[in-house]
């Protein structure tokens, strides 16, 4: 029986160790970790679909024909309402986008002058209104005047996301755990954000306003009139004497 040379044994051990390290490295590259993306989704719909308070543009479109300049009666009423809304909730300038180099450019310029006069008559400062010219890229697109201003709005979305099936499924753990599906409550949150008049009411309560003294006096007088009058000439009954 012959013994192997020590140098050959060392080279054999080194080559075996290198092969083992290569196998471990390749195994680590092919290993994938499964992460449950739905595990962090809260059960409360108000947390799944939170209402975001942000600044967005309020826009109004004014259609002006080629042969007629100025504004119609309904357009004047809409612009007057927009001016009232700006005074109450506007957070920036009113920008009027006016078309140029279009068939209705001259009529639009006349309408823009009337729009500025109407906004000034409603109490908007001269520096709060600016005109911005634009030319549509598509000549087939009707060039209309747009009146925009920024305001604080509440928004939710997007709705209609269905990461899991509604019915029983291998990947749908929420069904077997009797949890609401992901899109549940999104429409309610979106409607609430659209209906709220003042988005700050969703964040903090309003301060208490002073009492209306005149109305309070009327109500108290009416309450006093309903109180029955007790006669003062009553006598104690003689029963039991």
GROMACS .gro file of C-alpha atoms in nm:
model
  241
    1UNK     CA    1   0.000   0.000   0.000
    2UNK     CA    2   0.139   0.340  -0.111
    3UNK     CA    3   0.076   0.667   0.067
    4UNK     CA    4  -0.018   0.985  -0.128
    5UNK     CA    5   0.226   1.269  -0.120
    6UNK     CA    6   0.129   1.548   0.130
    7UNK     CA    7   0.148   1.816  -0.142
    8UNK     CA    8  -0.106   1.627  -0.355
    9UNK     CA    9  -0.338   1.594  -0.055
   10UNK     CA   10  -0.321   1.970   0.005
   11UNK     CA   11  -0.401   2.047  -0.360
   12UNK     CA   12  -0.694   1.804  -0.346
   13UNK     CA   13  -0.834   1.968  -0.034
   14UNK     CA   14  -0.798   2.317  -0.187
   15UNK     CA   15  -0.978   2.215  -0.506
   16UNK     CA   16  -1.256   2.050  -0.304
   17UNK     CA   17  -1.300   2.359  -0.088
   18UNK     CA   18  -1.317   2.586  -0.394
   19UNK     CA   19  -1.580   2.359  -0.554
   20UNK     CA   20  -1.788   2.362  -0.233
   21UNK     CA   21  -1.773   2.744  -0.214
   22UNK     CA   22  -1.882   2.772  -0.578
   23UNK     CA   23  -2.181   2.545  -0.514
   24UNK     CA   24  -2.285   2.749  -0.212
   25UNK     CA   25  -2.258   3.074  -0.409
   26UNK     CA   26  -2.468   2.939  -0.695
   27UNK     CA   27  -2.726   2.811  -0.451
   28UNK     CA   28  -2.752   3.153  -0.287
   29UNK     CA   29  -2.805   3.318  -0.629
   30UNK     CA   30  -3.094   3.091  -0.720
   31UNK     CA   31  -3.266   3.121  -0.380
   32UNK     CA   32  -3.566   3.356  -0.380
   33UNK     CA   33  -3.745   3.477  -0.071
   34UNK     CA   34  -4.124   3.488  -0.085
   35UNK     CA   35  -4.266   3.813   0.052
   36UNK     CA   36  -4.636   3.851   0.130
   37UNK     CA   37  -4.725   4.194  -0.007
   38UNK     CA   38  -5.076   4.184   0.136
   39UNK     CA   39  -4.960   4.123   0.493
   40UNK     CA   40  -4.906   4.497   0.554
   41UNK     CA   41  -5.248   4.604   0.418
   42UNK     CA   42  -5.459   4.738   0.709
   43UNK     CA   43  -5.810   4.607   0.767
   44UNK     CA   44  -5.962   4.953   0.817
   45UNK     CA   45  -6.077   5.103   0.485
   46UNK     CA   46  -5.992   5.453   0.610
   47UNK     CA   47  -5.630   5.344   0.640
   48UNK     CA   48  -5.625   5.145   0.314
   49UNK     CA   49  -5.771   5.440   0.122
   50UNK     CA   50  -5.673   5.754   0.315
   51UNK     CA   51  -5.803   6.095   0.216
   52UNK     CA   52  -5.515   6.313   0.095
   53UNK     CA   53  -5.526   6.692   0.138
   54UNK     CA   54  -5.344   6.860  -0.149
   55UNK     CA   55  -5.350   7.160  -0.382
   56UNK     CA   56  -5.520   7.116  -0.719
   57UNK     CA   57  -5.654   7.335  -0.998
   58UNK     CA   58  -6.020   7.429  -1.026
   59UNK     CA   59  -6.092   7.476  -1.396
   60UNK     CA   60  -6.375   7.618  -1.605
   61UNK     CA   61  -6.406   7.600  -1.984
   62UNK     CA   62  -6.557   7.888  -2.182
   63UNK     CA   63  -6.649   7.800  -2.541
   64UNK     CA   64  -6.633   8.092  -2.785
   65UNK     CA   65  -6.738   8.062  -3.148
   66UNK     CA   66  -6.565   8.219  -3.446
   67UNK     CA   67  -6.831   8.476  -3.531
   68UNK     CA   68  -6.933   8.582  -3.182
   69UNK     CA   69  -6.730   8.754  -2.915
   70UNK     CA   70  -6.825   8.819  -2.557
   71UNK     CA   71  -7.004   8.595  -2.310
   72UNK     CA   72  -7.349   8.446  -2.292
   73UNK     CA   73  -7.578   8.478  -1.991
   74UNK     CA   74  -7.503   8.130  -1.851
   75UNK     CA   75  -7.130   8.187  -1.897
   76UNK     CA   76  -7.148   8.512  -1.699
   77UNK     CA   77  -7.333   8.332  -1.420
   78UNK     CA   78  -7.074   8.053  -1.411
   79UNK     CA   79  -6.787   8.302  -1.400
   80UNK     CA   80  -6.955   8.498  -1.121
   81UNK     CA   81  -6.984   8.177  -0.918
   82UNK     CA   82  -6.618   8.100  -0.992
   83UNK     CA   83  -6.519   8.444  -0.864
   84UNK     CA   84  -6.711   8.386  -0.540
   85UNK     CA   85  -6.540   8.050  -0.498
   86UNK     CA   86  -6.198   8.207  -0.553
   87UNK     CA   87  -6.263   8.469  -0.286
   88UNK     CA   88  -6.354   8.191  -0.043
   89UNK     CA   89  -6.103   7.916  -0.126
   90UNK     CA   90  -5.846   8.037  -0.382
   91UNK     CA   91  -5.479   7.990  -0.296
   92UNK     CA   92  -5.318   8.150  -0.602
   93UNK     CA   93  -5.368   8.356  -0.915
   94UNK     CA   94  -5.653   8.311  -1.160
   95UNK     CA   95  -5.499   8.209  -1.492
   96UNK     CA   96  -5.694   8.262  -1.816
   97UNK     CA   97  -5.568   8.045  -2.103
   98UNK     CA   98  -5.654   8.228  -2.427
   99UNK     CA   99  -5.607   8.068  -2.771
  100UNK     CA  100  -5.405   8.244  -3.044
  101UNK     CA  101  -5.360   8.179  -3.417
  102UNK     CA  102  -5.693   7.998  -3.431
  103UNK     CA  103  -6.013   8.080  -3.624
  104UNK     CA  104  -6.178   8.206  -3.305
  105UNK     CA  105  -5.873   8.395  -3.173
  106UNK     CA  106  -6.026   8.743  -3.224
  107UNK     CA  107  -6.356   8.646  -3.061
  108UNK     CA  108  -6.166   8.478  -2.777
  109UNK     CA  109  -5.963   8.795  -2.713
  110UNK     CA  110  -6.285   8.996  -2.683
  111UNK     CA  111  -6.426   8.735  -2.443
  112UNK     CA  112  -6.109   8.745  -2.232
  113UNK     CA  113  -6.147   9.122  -2.186
  114UNK     CA  114  -6.504   9.070  -2.069
  115UNK     CA  115  -6.394   8.791  -1.833
  116UNK     CA  116  -6.135   9.017  -1.671
  117UNK     CA  117  -6.389   9.295  -1.631
  118UNK     CA  118  -6.641   9.061  -1.473
  119UNK     CA  119  -6.382   8.921  -1.227
  120UNK     CA  120  -6.276   9.272  -1.131
  121UNK     CA  121  -6.639   9.369  -1.072
  122UNK     CA  122  -6.675   9.071  -0.836
  123UNK     CA  123  -6.389   9.202  -0.619
  124UNK     CA  124  -6.079   9.023  -0.749
  125UNK     CA  125  -5.765   9.242  -0.729
  126UNK     CA  126  -5.603   9.331  -1.065
  127UNK     CA  127  -5.283   9.146  -0.977
  128UNK     CA  128  -5.470   8.824  -0.905
  129UNK     CA  129  -5.569   8.764  -1.271
  130UNK     CA  130  -5.323   8.684  -1.550
  131UNK     CA  131  -5.365   8.582  -1.914
  132UNK     CA  132  -5.163   8.300  -2.071
  133UNK     CA  133  -5.169   8.244  -2.448
  134UNK     CA  134  -5.161   7.899  -2.606
  135UNK     CA  135  -5.201   7.739  -2.947
  136UNK     CA  136  -5.353   7.389  -2.981
  137UNK     CA  137  -5.119   7.130  -3.127
  138UNK     CA  138  -5.401   6.958  -3.311
  139UNK     CA  139  -5.580   7.195  -3.552
  140UNK     CA  140  -5.890   6.977  -3.532
  141UNK     CA  141  -5.923   7.049  -3.162
  142UNK     CA  142  -6.162   7.329  -3.074
  143UNK     CA  143  -5.972   7.607  -2.896
  144UNK     CA  144  -6.163   7.713  -2.585
  145UNK     CA  145  -6.082   7.955  -2.307
  146UNK     CA  146  -5.990   7.798  -1.974
  147UNK     CA  147  -6.009   7.978  -1.641
  148UNK     CA  148  -5.804   7.807  -1.367
  149UNK     CA  149  -5.709   7.876  -1.009
  150UNK     CA  150  -5.548   7.657  -0.737
  151UNK     CA  151  -5.732   7.554  -0.423
  152UNK     CA  152  -5.702   7.301  -0.141
  153UNK     CA  153  -5.885   6.979  -0.224
  154UNK     CA  154  -5.938   6.634  -0.074
  155UNK     CA  155  -5.884   6.330  -0.294
  156UNK     CA  156  -5.873   5.951  -0.269
  157UNK     CA  157  -5.758   5.698  -0.516
  158UNK     CA  158  -5.717   5.529  -0.735
  159UNK     CA  159  -6.008   5.293  -0.677
  160UNK     CA  160  -6.080   4.972  -0.863
  161UNK     CA  161  -5.762   4.786  -0.765
  162UNK     CA  162  -5.808   4.412  -0.715
  163UNK     CA  163  -5.477   4.253  -0.607
  164UNK     CA  164  -5.658   3.932  -0.498
  165UNK     CA  165  -5.958   3.731  -0.606
  166UNK     CA  166  -6.287   3.780  -0.424
  167UNK     CA  167  -6.352   3.408  -0.397
  168UNK     CA  168  -6.147   3.128  -0.242
  169UNK     CA  169  -5.801   3.099  -0.387
  170UNK     CA  170  -5.465   2.958  -0.287
  171UNK     CA  171  -5.308   3.305  -0.283
  172UNK     CA  172  -5.606   3.480  -0.124
  173UNK     CA  173  -5.555   3.458   0.251
  174UNK     CA  174  -5.800   3.740   0.324
  175UNK     CA  175  -6.095   3.525   0.214
  176UNK     CA  176  -6.017   3.245   0.459
  177UNK     CA  177  -5.939   3.494   0.737
  178UNK     CA  178  -6.274   3.672   0.680
  179UNK     CA  179  -6.107   4.006   0.602
  180UNK     CA  180  -6.249   4.274   0.368
  181UNK     CA  181  -6.118   4.280   0.013
  182UNK     CA  182  -5.874   4.555  -0.081
  183UNK     CA  183  -6.114   4.776  -0.281
  184UNK     CA  184  -6.378   4.769  -0.005
  185UNK     CA  185  -6.461   5.121   0.119
  186UNK     CA  186  -6.269   5.308  -0.151
  187UNK     CA  187  -6.585   5.448  -0.313
  188UNK     CA  188  -6.716   5.572   0.023
  189UNK     CA  189  -6.388   5.749   0.097
  190UNK     CA  190  -6.382   5.901  -0.251
  191UNK     CA  191  -6.739   6.030  -0.220
  192UNK     CA  192  -6.669   6.178   0.122
  193UNK     CA  193  -6.365   6.362  -0.015
  194UNK     CA  194  -6.573   6.497  -0.305
  195UNK     CA  195  -6.863   6.613  -0.085
  196UNK     CA  196  -6.671   6.791   0.191
  197UNK     CA  197  -6.700   7.170   0.152
  198UNK     CA  198  -6.389   7.256   0.352
  199UNK     CA  199  -6.109   6.995   0.340
  200UNK     CA  200  -5.964   7.131   0.665
  201UNK     CA  201  -6.270   6.990   0.846
  202UNK     CA  202  -6.122   6.643   0.788
  203UNK     CA  203  -5.810   6.744   0.981
  204UNK     CA  204  -5.925   6.971   1.263
  205UNK     CA  205  -6.253   7.109   1.405
  206UNK     CA  206  -6.366   7.464   1.341
  207UNK     CA  207  -6.366   7.733   1.604
  208UNK     CA  208  -6.694   7.814   1.777
  209UNK     CA  209  -6.875   8.112   1.625
  210UNK     CA  210  -7.052   8.380   1.834
  211UNK     CA  211  -7.413   8.313   1.924
  212UNK     CA  212  -7.687   8.485   1.722
  213UNK     CA  213  -7.838   8.697   2.001
  214UNK     CA  214  -8.149   8.808   1.813
  215UNK     CA  215  -8.252   8.454   1.724
  216UNK     CA  216  -8.174   8.329   2.073
  217UNK     CA  217  -8.399   8.598   2.225
  218UNK     CA  218  -8.690   8.497   2.000
  219UNK     CA  219  -8.654   8.132   2.094
  220UNK     CA  220  -8.642   8.207   2.467
  221UNK     CA  221  -8.953   8.426   2.442
  222UNK     CA  222  -9.141   8.151   2.264
  223UNK     CA  223  -9.032   7.905   2.532
  224UNK     CA  224  -9.158   8.133   2.809
  225UNK     CA  225  -9.499   8.157   2.642
  226UNK     CA  226  -9.539   7.779   2.653
  227UNK     CA  227  -9.485   7.759   3.031
  228UNK     CA  228  -9.824   7.710   3.202
  229UNK     CA  229  -9.929   7.979   3.451
  230UNK     CA  230  -9.996   7.847   3.803
  231UNK     CA  231 -10.289   8.027   3.972
  232UNK     CA  232 -10.199   8.203   4.298
  233UNK     CA  233 -10.543   8.178   4.474
  234UNK     CA  234 -10.528   7.805   4.535
  235UNK     CA  235 -10.637   7.672   4.870
  236UNK     CA  236 -10.533   7.367   5.066
  237UNK     CA  237 -10.791   7.092   5.053
  238UNK     CA  238 -10.995   7.025   5.368
  239UNK     CA  239 -10.991   6.652   5.309
  240UNK     CA  240 -10.864   6.463   5.608
  241UNK     CA  241 -10.976   6.707   5.872
   0.00000   0.00000   0.00000
